[in-house]
């Protein structure tokens, strides 16, 4: 069989036309382009510690999120959410930003942690430094059960319906600033009364399966919802 060679220079115009006309290469199936990972700060609830996030952190790292971008803040849950804890959280966020070189963080809070982190976002510097805020079973409009421990615990007083913290967080708009808000709540939550207290006007409010208060920390479907929220723009 005879093959005819095509001179290189004479073939260049046709090659350039073919390249320019070709559509861009498609992304590999099942992969979505992602922006650089923002650090995530996990904030526990009353009488708890950073260890409550171990299960969720394992799921996030297994899904590909770098472990060195996941942080858990520890604090004294009996202290005032606004006067004491919000300034401490500000210091911690600034530390994480310096350590990672990031411009913003995402926050995932459980229960009481939702109030301190919301205060930082609304009245501190969080509106500029927090991109995503996610609340699991947060007493965002208070919980009746907090009256049981309110006489001897400031954290509980902050969680009571109509408290100074709850009232100021919700007046003038429940989801202020450019921060993107997500809440997850369960009708079977035995600690948040009413259970709808977690949902916020202006947030993406997601009802989970029938889960108890602390079960939201370890449930795989909740972890998937958290990952979806964090991975979105």
Tab-separated table of C-alpha atoms in Angstrom:
chain	number	residue	atom	x	y	z
A	1	UNK	CA	0.000	0.000	0.000
A	2	UNK	CA	1.331	3.370	-0.957
A	3	UNK	CA	1.246	6.169	1.620
A	4	UNK	CA	1.431	9.787	0.542
A	5	UNK	CA	3.214	12.166	2.895
A	6	UNK	CA	1.703	15.630	3.401
A	7	UNK	CA	4.248	18.459	3.676
A	8	UNK	CA	4.232	19.855	7.272
A	9	UNK	CA	3.892	23.566	6.438
A	10	UNK	CA	1.030	22.999	4.048
A	11	UNK	CA	-0.826	20.980	6.697
A	12	UNK	CA	-0.580	23.594	9.499
A	13	UNK	CA	-3.605	25.725	8.493
A	14	UNK	CA	-5.871	22.697	8.462
A	15	UNK	CA	-4.530	21.491	11.823
A	16	UNK	CA	-5.051	24.891	13.449
A	17	UNK	CA	-8.616	25.084	12.145
A	18	UNK	CA	-9.402	21.659	13.524
A	19	UNK	CA	-7.971	22.522	16.958
A	20	UNK	CA	-9.850	25.815	17.217
A	21	UNK	CA	-13.122	24.229	16.140
A	22	UNK	CA	-12.864	21.290	18.550
A	23	UNK	CA	-15.105	21.497	21.675
A	24	UNK	CA	-13.373	21.674	25.088
A	25	UNK	CA	-12.558	18.349	26.665
A	26	UNK	CA	-15.277	17.058	28.958
A	27	UNK	CA	-14.546	16.586	32.654
A	28	UNK	CA	-14.058	13.037	33.828
A	29	UNK	CA	-17.386	11.384	34.704
A	30	UNK	CA	-18.351	11.734	38.347
A	31	UNK	CA	-15.949	14.600	39.091
A	32	UNK	CA	-17.042	18.175	39.701
A	33	UNK	CA	-14.513	21.012	39.636
A	34	UNK	CA	-14.081	22.406	43.156
A	35	UNK	CA	-12.755	25.643	44.513
A	36	UNK	CA	-9.829	25.393	46.961
A	37	UNK	CA	-10.986	23.940	50.266
A	38	UNK	CA	-11.816	26.493	52.922
A	39	UNK	CA	-10.915	25.508	56.485
A	40	UNK	CA	-13.867	24.145	58.448
A	41	UNK	CA	-14.265	24.910	62.155
A	42	UNK	CA	-16.515	22.520	64.109
A	43	UNK	CA	-18.112	23.894	67.282
A	44	UNK	CA	-19.629	21.472	69.811
A	45	UNK	CA	-22.651	21.951	72.048
A	46	UNK	CA	-23.260	22.120	75.792
A	47	UNK	CA	-21.258	19.813	78.075
A	48	UNK	CA	-19.435	18.319	75.100
A	49	UNK	CA	-16.003	18.489	73.527
A	50	UNK	CA	-14.230	18.337	70.152
A	51	UNK	CA	-14.399	14.532	70.136
A	52	UNK	CA	-18.093	14.590	69.233
A	53	UNK	CA	-17.038	15.514	65.688
A	54	UNK	CA	-14.767	12.498	65.123
A	55	UNK	CA	-17.328	10.550	63.109
A	56	UNK	CA	-18.215	13.448	60.820
A	57	UNK	CA	-14.585	14.391	60.308
A	58	UNK	CA	-13.773	10.800	59.308
A	59	UNK	CA	-16.583	10.866	56.758
A	60	UNK	CA	-15.419	14.182	55.316
A	61	UNK	CA	-11.818	13.081	55.009
A	62	UNK	CA	-12.916	9.796	53.430
A	63	UNK	CA	-14.814	11.856	50.874
A	64	UNK	CA	-11.621	13.716	49.979
A	65	UNK	CA	-11.548	16.777	52.210
A	66	UNK	CA	-7.995	17.412	53.528
A	67	UNK	CA	-7.634	16.601	57.212
A	68	UNK	CA	-5.379	19.609	57.760
A	69	UNK	CA	-8.281	21.912	56.842
A	70	UNK	CA	-10.597	20.563	59.554
A	71	UNK	CA	-10.507	22.125	63.026
A	72	UNK	CA	-12.511	21.665	66.247
A	73	UNK	CA	-12.852	24.568	68.669
A	74	UNK	CA	-13.191	23.755	72.363
A	75	UNK	CA	-14.738	26.142	74.877
A	76	UNK	CA	-16.425	26.389	78.271
A	77	UNK	CA	-20.131	25.954	77.533
A	78	UNK	CA	-21.165	27.537	80.861
A	79	UNK	CA	-19.879	30.943	79.752
A	80	UNK	CA	-21.743	33.781	78.066
A	81	UNK	CA	-22.227	33.211	74.322
A	82	UNK	CA	-21.961	36.899	73.468
A	83	UNK	CA	-19.700	38.542	76.046
A	84	UNK	CA	-17.124	35.803	76.592
A	85	UNK	CA	-17.260	33.111	73.926
A	86	UNK	CA	-17.791	35.126	70.739
A	87	UNK	CA	-14.523	37.081	71.274
A	88	UNK	CA	-12.711	33.800	71.980
A	89	UNK	CA	-14.094	32.346	68.765
A	90	UNK	CA	-12.912	35.420	66.854
A	91	UNK	CA	-9.385	34.796	68.134
A	92	UNK	CA	-9.563	31.146	67.112
A	93	UNK	CA	-10.868	31.936	63.616
A	94	UNK	CA	-8.034	34.425	63.102
A	95	UNK	CA	-5.558	31.765	64.229
A	96	UNK	CA	-6.937	29.250	61.705
A	97	UNK	CA	-6.812	31.839	58.911
A	98	UNK	CA	-3.166	32.638	59.682
A	99	UNK	CA	-2.264	28.961	59.889
A	100	UNK	CA	-3.903	28.014	56.599
A	101	UNK	CA	-3.457	31.223	54.624
A	102	UNK	CA	-7.168	31.172	53.771
A	103	UNK	CA	-9.348	34.253	53.455
A	104	UNK	CA	-12.471	32.680	54.985
A	105	UNK	CA	-13.620	29.676	57.010
A	106	UNK	CA	-16.756	27.564	57.109
A	107	UNK	CA	-18.409	26.840	60.470
A	108	UNK	CA	-20.391	23.745	61.484
A	109	UNK	CA	-22.023	24.078	64.908
A	110	UNK	CA	-24.087	21.725	67.041
A	111	UNK	CA	-26.735	22.792	69.544
A	112	UNK	CA	-25.505	25.624	71.833
A	113	UNK	CA	-22.560	26.194	69.506
A	114	UNK	CA	-25.016	27.680	67.037
A	115	UNK	CA	-25.632	30.699	69.270
A	116	UNK	CA	-22.011	31.658	69.885
A	117	UNK	CA	-21.106	31.248	66.222
A	118	UNK	CA	-24.145	33.256	65.087
A	119	UNK	CA	-23.201	36.046	67.478
A	120	UNK	CA	-19.704	36.144	65.996
A	121	UNK	CA	-21.152	36.286	62.488
A	122	UNK	CA	-23.759	38.961	63.245
A	123	UNK	CA	-21.991	41.207	65.749
A	124	UNK	CA	-18.318	40.312	65.381
A	125	UNK	CA	-16.124	40.040	62.305
A	126	UNK	CA	-17.704	36.827	61.096
A	127	UNK	CA	-19.740	38.369	58.281
A	128	UNK	CA	-16.493	38.929	56.380
A	129	UNK	CA	-14.592	35.864	57.575
A	130	UNK	CA	-17.246	33.120	57.412
A	131	UNK	CA	-18.439	31.822	54.039
A	132	UNK	CA	-20.706	28.932	55.093
A	133	UNK	CA	-22.472	28.505	58.433
A	134	UNK	CA	-24.176	25.175	59.217
A	135	UNK	CA	-26.262	24.523	62.336
A	136	UNK	CA	-27.147	21.030	63.561
A	137	UNK	CA	-30.013	20.996	66.086
A	138	UNK	CA	-29.358	24.587	67.086
A	139	UNK	CA	-31.660	26.323	69.618
A	140	UNK	CA	-31.821	29.283	67.275
A	141	UNK	CA	-35.152	30.451	68.678
A	142	UNK	CA	-34.537	28.983	72.123
A	143	UNK	CA	-35.533	25.700	73.687
A	144	UNK	CA	-37.959	25.230	76.577
A	145	UNK	CA	-35.740	22.551	78.123
A	146	UNK	CA	-33.042	25.147	78.824
A	147	UNK	CA	-35.153	26.479	81.705
A	148	UNK	CA	-34.206	23.342	83.645
A	149	UNK	CA	-30.547	24.354	83.919
A	150	UNK	CA	-30.846	28.131	83.454
A	151	UNK	CA	-30.709	28.931	87.211
A	152	UNK	CA	-27.085	27.774	87.482
A	153	UNK	CA	-25.662	27.852	83.935
A	154	UNK	CA	-25.194	30.892	81.675
A	155	UNK	CA	-25.083	28.737	78.551
A	156	UNK	CA	-28.518	27.407	79.434
A	157	UNK	CA	-29.835	30.920	80.080
A	158	UNK	CA	-28.647	31.937	76.626
A	159	UNK	CA	-30.682	29.085	75.141
A	160	UNK	CA	-33.981	29.976	76.810
A	161	UNK	CA	-36.713	31.383	74.555
A	162	UNK	CA	-36.669	35.177	74.698
A	163	UNK	CA	-33.185	35.380	76.214
A	164	UNK	CA	-30.989	38.401	75.487
A	165	UNK	CA	-28.872	36.337	73.086
A	166	UNK	CA	-31.763	34.710	71.202
A	167	UNK	CA	-33.685	37.977	70.936
A	168	UNK	CA	-30.766	39.989	69.559
A	169	UNK	CA	-29.718	37.271	67.151
A	170	UNK	CA	-33.152	37.137	65.556
A	171	UNK	CA	-34.148	40.785	65.448
A	172	UNK	CA	-33.545	42.724	62.238
A	173	UNK	CA	-32.991	39.599	60.123
A	174	UNK	CA	-32.049	36.070	61.157
A	175	UNK	CA	-29.450	35.450	58.433
A	176	UNK	CA	-27.552	38.726	57.924
A	177	UNK	CA	-24.662	39.503	55.614
A	178	UNK	CA	-23.232	37.548	52.688
A	179	UNK	CA	-22.796	34.365	54.754
A	180	UNK	CA	-24.646	31.324	53.413
A	181	UNK	CA	-26.730	29.610	56.085
A	182	UNK	CA	-27.871	25.989	56.406
A	183	UNK	CA	-29.751	24.377	59.283
A	184	UNK	CA	-30.537	20.715	59.913
A	185	UNK	CA	-33.265	19.712	62.359
A	186	UNK	CA	-35.213	16.623	63.383
A	187	UNK	CA	-38.787	16.201	64.566
A	188	UNK	CA	-37.466	13.578	66.999
A	189	UNK	CA	-34.990	15.939	68.696
A	190	UNK	CA	-35.685	15.558	72.417
A	191	UNK	CA	-33.526	18.561	73.429
A	192	UNK	CA	-34.871	21.315	71.171
A	193	UNK	CA	-38.435	22.307	72.053
A	194	UNK	CA	-40.086	23.099	69.775
A	195	UNK	CA	-38.021	21.160	67.266
A	196	UNK	CA	-38.670	23.806	64.602
A	197	UNK	CA	-36.599	26.264	66.650
A	198	UNK	CA	-33.518	25.430	64.602
A	199	UNK	CA	-34.815	26.719	61.251
A	200	UNK	CA	-33.951	30.295	60.281
A	201	UNK	CA	-35.625	32.674	57.863
A	202	UNK	CA	-33.344	33.024	54.862
A	203	UNK	CA	-31.463	29.764	55.466
A	204	UNK	CA	-31.540	26.449	53.655
A	205	UNK	CA	-33.512	24.544	56.306
A	206	UNK	CA	-33.268	20.757	55.994
A	207	UNK	CA	-35.358	18.280	57.959
A	208	UNK	CA	-33.405	15.132	58.731
A	209	UNK	CA	-34.773	11.632	59.354
A	210	UNK	CA	-36.150	10.927	62.847
A	211	UNK	CA	-32.994	11.469	64.898
A	212	UNK	CA	-32.342	12.331	68.515
A	213	UNK	CA	-30.347	15.443	69.398
A	214	UNK	CA	-26.867	13.932	69.520
A	215	UNK	CA	-27.523	11.423	66.739
A	216	UNK	CA	-27.209	14.244	64.205
A	217	UNK	CA	-23.496	14.241	64.964
A	218	UNK	CA	-22.924	10.703	63.717
A	219	UNK	CA	-25.694	10.047	61.195
A	220	UNK	CA	-24.354	9.408	57.646
A	221	UNK	CA	-27.228	11.225	55.923
A	222	UNK	CA	-26.559	14.330	58.026
A	223	UNK	CA	-22.862	14.105	57.208
A	224	UNK	CA	-23.751	13.973	53.513
A	225	UNK	CA	-25.904	17.088	53.864
A	226	UNK	CA	-23.103	18.891	55.646
A	227	UNK	CA	-20.625	17.884	52.958
A	228	UNK	CA	-23.004	19.091	50.238
A	229	UNK	CA	-23.360	22.455	51.966
A	230	UNK	CA	-19.611	22.842	52.412
A	231	UNK	CA	-18.811	21.831	48.838
A	232	UNK	CA	-21.252	24.283	47.269
A	233	UNK	CA	-20.052	27.692	46.169
